[in-house]
Amino acid sequence: MRLVIAAIGRLKDDGERAIIARYMKRVSSGKVIGISPVTIEELPESRAGETNARQADEAARLLHATADCDLRIVLDERGRLMSSAEFAEYLGARRDEGVKSAALLVGGPDGHPASLTGKGAHLTLSLGRMTLPHGLARVVLVEQVYRAITILSGHPYHRA
C-alpha cells in the first residue's frame, strides 16, 4: 500500500526537515511489509481572505493531490485518538483489505472544513488534544508512520 502525506504549506525549519528526512530514509530502507513507498506532497497555503474560503481552497488542493488514493486519513485535533499500536493495526488492516494507496492529509493553519473531516474522510485522526505547530505535527506523523511500519514488521523500534 502506497502512503502519501499531503500537507498544506512548506517546512521552513531545517531541523524539522532533517528529522523528517531521517525517518523517510528509515522507511525506505526498512523491511518490506507491503507499505511503501511513502511520499510527501507539499501544497501551497491559500491566500483567500476569509477562513472558510481558505479552508475550502486548501481542501480542494489536498483532494486534487490525492485523487488517485483509495483511502483518506484526515489529521484534525478533534479526530480519533489512537495509540501507536492501534494506528499500526489500522494501516495493516487496510493493507490486508487490498487498499492500494492511502493519503494522510495535514491541513493549513486554519485546519480542515467540516466537509473534509466528516464524510470526506475514511478516518479523522488526532495526534493529541494539544495544538501542535504545523511542522512539528508533520514530524510526529512521519515518525508514527515509521513506528507503525516497524510494529507491523516486528522490528524492536517500538518497545511498548
PDB file of C-alpha atoms in Angstrom:
ATOM      1  CA  MET A   1       0.000   0.000   0.000  1.00  0.00           C
ATOM      2  CA  ARG A   2       1.372   3.353  -1.052  1.00  0.00           C
ATOM      3  CA  LEU A   3       1.174   6.166   1.537  1.00  0.00           C
ATOM      4  CA  VAL A   4       1.014   9.820   0.543  1.00  0.00           C
ATOM      5  CA  ILE A   5       1.387  12.517   3.183  1.00  0.00           C
ATOM      6  CA  ALA A   6      -0.217  15.599   1.639  1.00  0.00           C
ATOM      7  CA  ALA A   7       0.399  18.761   3.636  1.00  0.00           C
ATOM      8  CA  ILE A   8      -0.542  22.384   3.210  1.00  0.00           C
ATOM      9  CA  GLY A   9       2.495  24.636   3.493  1.00  0.00           C
ATOM     10  CA  ARG A  10       6.210  24.156   3.146  1.00  0.00           C
ATOM     11  CA  LEU A  11       8.527  23.322   6.013  1.00  0.00           C
ATOM     12  CA  LYS A  12      10.713  26.319   6.756  1.00  0.00           C
ATOM     13  CA  ASP A  13      12.697  24.901   9.650  1.00  0.00           C
ATOM     14  CA  ASP A  14      15.869  22.990   8.713  1.00  0.00           C
ATOM     15  CA  GLY A  15      15.698  20.947  11.926  1.00  0.00           C
ATOM     16  CA  GLU A  16      12.188  19.676  11.189  1.00  0.00           C
ATOM     17  CA  ARG A  17      13.151  18.971   7.587  1.00  0.00           C
ATOM     18  CA  ALA A  18      16.205  16.971   8.751  1.00  0.00           C
ATOM     19  CA  ILE A  19      14.174  14.865  11.189  1.00  0.00           C
ATOM     20  CA  ILE A  20      11.572  14.088   8.527  1.00  0.00           C
ATOM     21  CA  ALA A  21      14.308  13.174   6.042  1.00  0.00           C
ATOM     22  CA  ARG A  22      15.846  10.803   8.595  1.00  0.00           C
ATOM     23  CA  TYR A  23      12.547   8.961   9.156  1.00  0.00           C
ATOM     24  CA  MET A  24      11.758   8.888   5.430  1.00  0.00           C
ATOM     25  CA  LYS A  25      15.155   7.279   4.814  1.00  0.00           C
ATOM     26  CA  ARG A  26      14.407   4.687   7.509  1.00  0.00           C
ATOM     27  CA  VAL A  27      11.002   3.976   5.961  1.00  0.00           C
ATOM     28  CA  SER A  28      12.514   3.444   2.512  1.00  0.00           C
ATOM     29  CA  SER A  29      15.296   1.168   3.746  1.00  0.00           C
ATOM     30  CA  GLY A  30      13.194  -0.894   6.145  1.00  0.00           C
ATOM     31  CA  LYS A  31      11.747  -4.364   5.882  1.00  0.00           C
ATOM     32  CA  VAL A  32       9.269  -4.858   3.042  1.00  0.00           C
ATOM     33  CA  ILE A  33       5.826  -5.350   4.596  1.00  0.00           C
ATOM     34  CA  GLY A  34       3.550  -4.125   1.838  1.00  0.00           C
ATOM     35  CA  ILE A  35       3.522  -0.467   2.906  1.00  0.00           C
ATOM     36  CA  SER A  36       5.701   1.527   0.548  1.00  0.00           C
ATOM     37  CA  PRO A  37       6.558   3.873  -0.901  1.00  0.00           C
ATOM     38  CA  VAL A  38       5.819   6.724   1.475  1.00  0.00           C
ATOM     39  CA  THR A  39       5.912  10.138  -0.185  1.00  0.00           C
ATOM     40  CA  ILE A  40       5.283  13.715   0.926  1.00  0.00           C
ATOM     41  CA  GLU A  41       3.405  16.276  -1.185  1.00  0.00           C
ATOM     42  CA  GLU A  42       3.754  19.889  -0.039  1.00  0.00           C
ATOM     43  CA  LEU A  43       0.969  22.150  -1.289  1.00  0.00           C
ATOM     44  CA  PRO A  44       0.801  25.959  -1.122  1.00  0.00           C
ATOM     45  CA  GLU A  45      -1.291  27.722   1.501  1.00  0.00           C
ATOM     46  CA  SER A  46      -4.388  29.516   0.268  1.00  0.00           C
ATOM     47  CA  ARG A  47      -4.241  33.301   0.016  1.00  0.00           C
ATOM     48  CA  ALA A  48      -8.025  33.725   0.312  1.00  0.00           C
ATOM     49  CA  GLY A  49      -9.128  36.478   2.675  1.00  0.00           C
ATOM     50  CA  GLU A  50     -11.633  34.556   4.797  1.00  0.00           C
ATOM     51  CA  THR A  51     -11.130  31.430   6.903  1.00  0.00           C
ATOM     52  CA  ASN A  52     -13.915  29.413   5.251  1.00  0.00           C
ATOM     53  CA  ALA A  53     -12.600  30.266   1.798  1.00  0.00           C
ATOM     54  CA  ARG A  54      -9.036  29.321   2.788  1.00  0.00           C
ATOM     55  CA  GLN A  55     -10.210  26.003   4.243  1.00  0.00           C
ATOM     56  CA  ALA A  56     -12.244  25.188   1.132  1.00  0.00           C
ATOM     57  CA  ASP A  57      -9.385  26.151  -1.185  1.00  0.00           C
ATOM     58  CA  GLU A  58      -6.853  24.064   0.750  1.00  0.00           C
ATOM     59  CA  ALA A  59      -9.243  21.092   0.995  1.00  0.00           C
ATOM     60  CA  ALA A  60      -9.650  21.200  -2.789  1.00  0.00           C
ATOM     61  CA  ARG A  61      -5.859  21.198  -3.204  1.00  0.00           C
ATOM     62  CA  LEU A  62      -5.485  18.233  -0.843  1.00  0.00           C
ATOM     63  CA  LEU A  63      -8.235  16.275  -2.600  1.00  0.00           C
ATOM     64  CA  HIS A  64      -6.792  17.038  -6.037  1.00  0.00           C
ATOM     65  CA  ALA A  65      -3.287  15.963  -4.972  1.00  0.00           C
ATOM     66  CA  THR A  66      -4.624  12.675  -3.578  1.00  0.00           C
ATOM     67  CA  ALA A  67      -7.361  11.985  -6.141  1.00  0.00           C
ATOM     68  CA  ASP A  68      -5.849   8.601  -7.006  1.00  0.00           C
ATOM     69  CA  CYS A  69      -5.771   7.424  -3.363  1.00  0.00           C
ATOM     70  CA  ASP A  70      -8.299   4.814  -2.232  1.00  0.00           C
ATOM     71  CA  LEU A  71      -8.336   5.966   1.395  1.00  0.00           C
ATOM     72  CA  ARG A  72      -8.107   9.356   3.095  1.00  0.00           C
ATOM     73  CA  ILE A  73      -6.987   9.862   6.687  1.00  0.00           C
ATOM     74  CA  VAL A  74      -7.521  13.474   7.751  1.00  0.00           C
ATOM     75  CA  LEU A  75      -5.480  14.827  10.653  1.00  0.00           C
ATOM     76  CA  ASP A  76      -7.519  17.041  12.949  1.00  0.00           C
ATOM     77  CA  GLU A  77      -7.268  17.846  16.664  1.00  0.00           C
ATOM     78  CA  ARG A  78     -10.914  16.782  17.077  1.00  0.00           C
ATOM     79  CA  GLY A  79     -10.270  13.407  15.456  1.00  0.00           C
ATOM     80  CA  ARG A  80      -9.986   9.933  16.910  1.00  0.00           C
ATOM     81  CA  LEU A  81      -7.149   9.336  19.340  1.00  0.00           C
ATOM     82  CA  MET A  82      -5.172   6.154  18.661  1.00  0.00           C
ATOM     83  CA  SER A  83      -2.162   4.569  20.271  1.00  0.00           C
ATOM     84  CA  SER A  84       0.804   3.795  18.035  1.00  0.00           C
ATOM     85  CA  ALA A  85      -0.179   0.112  18.070  1.00  0.00           C
ATOM     86  CA  GLU A  86      -3.775   0.959  17.098  1.00  0.00           C
ATOM     87  CA  PHE A  87      -2.559   3.144  14.226  1.00  0.00           C
ATOM     88  CA  ALA A  88      -0.296   0.331  13.025  1.00  0.00           C
ATOM     89  CA  GLU A  89      -3.186  -2.125  13.280  1.00  0.00           C
ATOM     90  CA  TYR A  90      -5.419   0.248  11.295  1.00  0.00           C
ATOM     91  CA  LEU A  91      -2.852   0.645   8.495  1.00  0.00           C
ATOM     92  CA  GLY A  92      -2.133  -3.092   8.470  1.00  0.00           C
ATOM     93  CA  ALA A  93      -5.837  -3.928   8.228  1.00  0.00           C
ATOM     94  CA  ARG A  94      -6.311  -1.539   5.292  1.00  0.00           C
ATOM     95  CA  ARG A  95      -3.272  -3.061   3.566  1.00  0.00           C
ATOM     96  CA  ASP A  96      -4.665  -6.556   4.150  1.00  0.00           C
ATOM     97  CA  GLU A  97      -8.055  -5.480   2.741  1.00  0.00           C
ATOM     98  CA  GLY A  98      -6.292  -4.624  -0.508  1.00  0.00           C
ATOM     99  CA  VAL A  99      -6.189  -0.833  -0.258  1.00  0.00           C
ATOM    100  CA  LYS A 100      -3.608   0.196  -2.861  1.00  0.00           C
ATOM    101  CA  SER A 101      -2.973   3.753  -1.675  1.00  0.00           C
ATOM    102  CA  ALA A 102      -3.794   5.880   1.344  1.00  0.00           C
ATOM    103  CA  ALA A 103      -3.439   9.610   1.896  1.00  0.00           C
ATOM    104  CA  LEU A 104      -2.731  11.319   5.205  1.00  0.00           C
ATOM    105  CA  LEU A 105      -3.965  14.903   4.936  1.00  0.00           C
ATOM    106  CA  VAL A 106      -2.404  17.699   7.009  1.00  0.00           C
ATOM    107  CA  GLY A 107      -4.292  20.987   6.793  1.00  0.00           C
ATOM    108  CA  GLY A 108      -3.073  24.527   6.946  1.00  0.00           C
ATOM    109  CA  PRO A 109      -3.162  26.932   9.910  1.00  0.00           C
ATOM    110  CA  ASP A 110      -6.974  27.168   9.748  1.00  0.00           C
ATOM    111  CA  GLY A 111      -7.480  23.412   9.774  1.00  0.00           C
ATOM    112  CA  HIS A 112      -9.892  21.453   7.597  1.00  0.00           C
ATOM    113  CA  PRO A 113     -13.504  22.259   6.715  1.00  0.00           C
ATOM    114  CA  ALA A 114     -16.201  20.002   8.165  1.00  0.00           C
ATOM    115  CA  SER A 115     -16.812  18.560   4.689  1.00  0.00           C
ATOM    116  CA  LEU A 116     -13.337  17.027   4.744  1.00  0.00           C
ATOM    117  CA  THR A 117     -13.241  15.828   8.348  1.00  0.00           C
ATOM    118  CA  GLY A 118     -16.723  14.329   8.058  1.00  0.00           C
ATOM    119  CA  LYS A 119     -17.828  12.276   5.075  1.00  0.00           C
ATOM    120  CA  GLY A 120     -14.763  13.251   3.049  1.00  0.00           C
ATOM    121  CA  ALA A 121     -12.514  11.151   5.307  1.00  0.00           C
ATOM    122  CA  HIS A 122     -12.356   7.439   5.959  1.00  0.00           C
ATOM    123  CA  LEU A 123     -10.743   8.303   9.297  1.00  0.00           C
ATOM    124  CA  THR A 124     -10.265  11.602  11.098  1.00  0.00           C
ATOM    125  CA  LEU A 125      -7.194  11.136  13.270  1.00  0.00           C
ATOM    126  CA  SER A 126      -5.841  13.260  16.097  1.00  0.00           C
ATOM    127  CA  LEU A 127      -2.183  13.257  17.101  1.00  0.00           C
ATOM    128  CA  GLY A 128      -3.315  14.546  20.501  1.00  0.00           C
ATOM    129  CA  ARG A 129      -5.606  17.115  22.034  1.00  0.00           C
ATOM    130  CA  MET A 130      -2.939  19.820  22.163  1.00  0.00           C
ATOM    131  CA  THR A 131      -2.475  22.051  19.153  1.00  0.00           C
ATOM    132  CA  LEU A 132       0.898  21.433  17.507  1.00  0.00           C
ATOM    133  CA  PRO A 133       2.834  23.741  15.215  1.00  0.00           C
ATOM    134  CA  HIS A 134       2.396  22.587  11.626  1.00  0.00           C
ATOM    135  CA  GLY A 135       5.997  21.439  11.192  1.00  0.00           C
ATOM    136  CA  LEU A 136       6.040  19.536  14.457  1.00  0.00           C
ATOM    137  CA  ALA A 137       2.773  17.785  13.557  1.00  0.00           C
ATOM    138  CA  ARG A 138       4.397  16.600  10.338  1.00  0.00           C
ATOM    139  CA  VAL A 139       7.453  15.339  12.234  1.00  0.00           C
ATOM    140  CA  VAL A 140       5.201  13.414  14.640  1.00  0.00           C
ATOM    141  CA  LEU A 141       3.144  11.988  11.754  1.00  0.00           C
ATOM    142  CA  VAL A 142       6.178  10.764   9.804  1.00  0.00           C
ATOM    143  CA  GLU A 143       7.637   9.214  12.960  1.00  0.00           C
ATOM    144  CA  GLN A 144       4.327   7.466  13.664  1.00  0.00           C
ATOM    145  CA  VAL A 145       4.201   6.099  10.111  1.00  0.00           C
ATOM    146  CA  TYR A 146       7.717   4.743  10.614  1.00  0.00           C
ATOM    147  CA  ARG A 147       6.729   3.349  14.011  1.00  0.00           C
ATOM    148  CA  ALA A 148       3.634   1.681  12.516  1.00  0.00           C
ATOM    149  CA  ILE A 149       5.765   0.006   9.868  1.00  0.00           C
ATOM    150  CA  THR A 150       8.215  -1.254  12.494  1.00  0.00           C
ATOM    151  CA  ILE A 151       5.348  -2.574  14.639  1.00  0.00           C
ATOM    152  CA  LEU A 152       3.889  -4.440  11.660  1.00  0.00           C
ATOM    153  CA  SER A 153       7.291  -5.883  10.753  1.00  0.00           C
ATOM    154  CA  GLY A 154       8.182  -6.943  14.304  1.00  0.00           C
ATOM    155  CA  HIS A 155      11.155  -4.570  14.466  1.00  0.00           C
ATOM    156  CA  PRO A 156      12.243  -3.685  18.038  1.00  0.00           C
ATOM    157  CA  TYR A 157      11.987   0.121  17.497  1.00  0.00           C
ATOM    158  CA  HIS A 158       8.611   0.133  19.284  1.00  0.00           C
ATOM    159  CA  ARG A 159       9.111  -1.296  22.758  1.00  0.00           C
ATOM    160  CA  ALA A 160       5.673  -0.880  24.345  1.00  0.00           C
TER     161      ALA A 160
END
